Short mmCIF file of C-alpha atoms in Angstrom, two decimals:
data_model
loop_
_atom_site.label_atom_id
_atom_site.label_comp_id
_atom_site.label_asym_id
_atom_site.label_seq_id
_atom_site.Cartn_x
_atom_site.Cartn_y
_atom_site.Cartn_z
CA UNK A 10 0.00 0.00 0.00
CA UNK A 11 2.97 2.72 0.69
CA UNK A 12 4.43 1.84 -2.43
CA UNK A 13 1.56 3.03 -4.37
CA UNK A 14 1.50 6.17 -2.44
CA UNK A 15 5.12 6.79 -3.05
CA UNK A 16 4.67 5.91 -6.86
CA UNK A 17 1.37 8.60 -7.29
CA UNK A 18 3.57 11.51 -5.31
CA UNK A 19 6.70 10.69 -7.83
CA UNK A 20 4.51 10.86 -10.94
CA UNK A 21 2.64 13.74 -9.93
CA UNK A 22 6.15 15.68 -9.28
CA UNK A 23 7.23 14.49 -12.68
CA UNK A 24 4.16 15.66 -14.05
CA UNK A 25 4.68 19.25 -12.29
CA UNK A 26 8.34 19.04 -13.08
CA UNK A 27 7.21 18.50 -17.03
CA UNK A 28 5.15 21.49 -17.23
CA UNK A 29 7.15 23.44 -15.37
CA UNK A 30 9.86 23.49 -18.13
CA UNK A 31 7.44 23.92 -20.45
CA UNK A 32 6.27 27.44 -18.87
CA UNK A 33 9.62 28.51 -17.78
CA UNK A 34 11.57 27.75 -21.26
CA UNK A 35 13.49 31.12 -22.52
CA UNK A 36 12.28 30.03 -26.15
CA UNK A 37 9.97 28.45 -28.59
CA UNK A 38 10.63 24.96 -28.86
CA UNK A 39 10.95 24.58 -33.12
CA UNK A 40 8.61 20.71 -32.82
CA UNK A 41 5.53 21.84 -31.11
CA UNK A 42 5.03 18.10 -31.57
CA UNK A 43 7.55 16.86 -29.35
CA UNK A 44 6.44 19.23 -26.91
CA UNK A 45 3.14 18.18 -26.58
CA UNK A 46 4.46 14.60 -26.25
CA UNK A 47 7.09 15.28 -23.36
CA UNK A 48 3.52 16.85 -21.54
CA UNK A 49 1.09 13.88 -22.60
CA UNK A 50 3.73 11.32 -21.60
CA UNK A 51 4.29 13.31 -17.76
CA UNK A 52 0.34 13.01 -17.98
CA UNK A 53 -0.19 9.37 -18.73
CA UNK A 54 1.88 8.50 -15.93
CA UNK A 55 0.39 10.08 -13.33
CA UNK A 56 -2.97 8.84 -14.42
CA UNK A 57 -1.28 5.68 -14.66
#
């Protein structure tokens, strides 16, 4: 049961940690693409 807990907090920090890149980047990433995909994979985890 406490690893489960432990797993959700680490995905939901690497799901933070994801878009917080994402918000704090200096510029435009060139493959919107790959962008979206770095978020949506941070996502999936976390909902598992």
């Amino acid at each position: 049961v406490v690893h489960l807990w432990v797993e959700g907090v680490w995905e939901l920090i690497m799901t933070v940690f994801a878009f917080n890149m994402v918000n704090r980047r200096r510029r435009e990433h060139p493959n919107k693409a790959a962008v979206l995909w770095a978020l949506g994979t941070g996502v999936m985890a976390f909902l598992g």
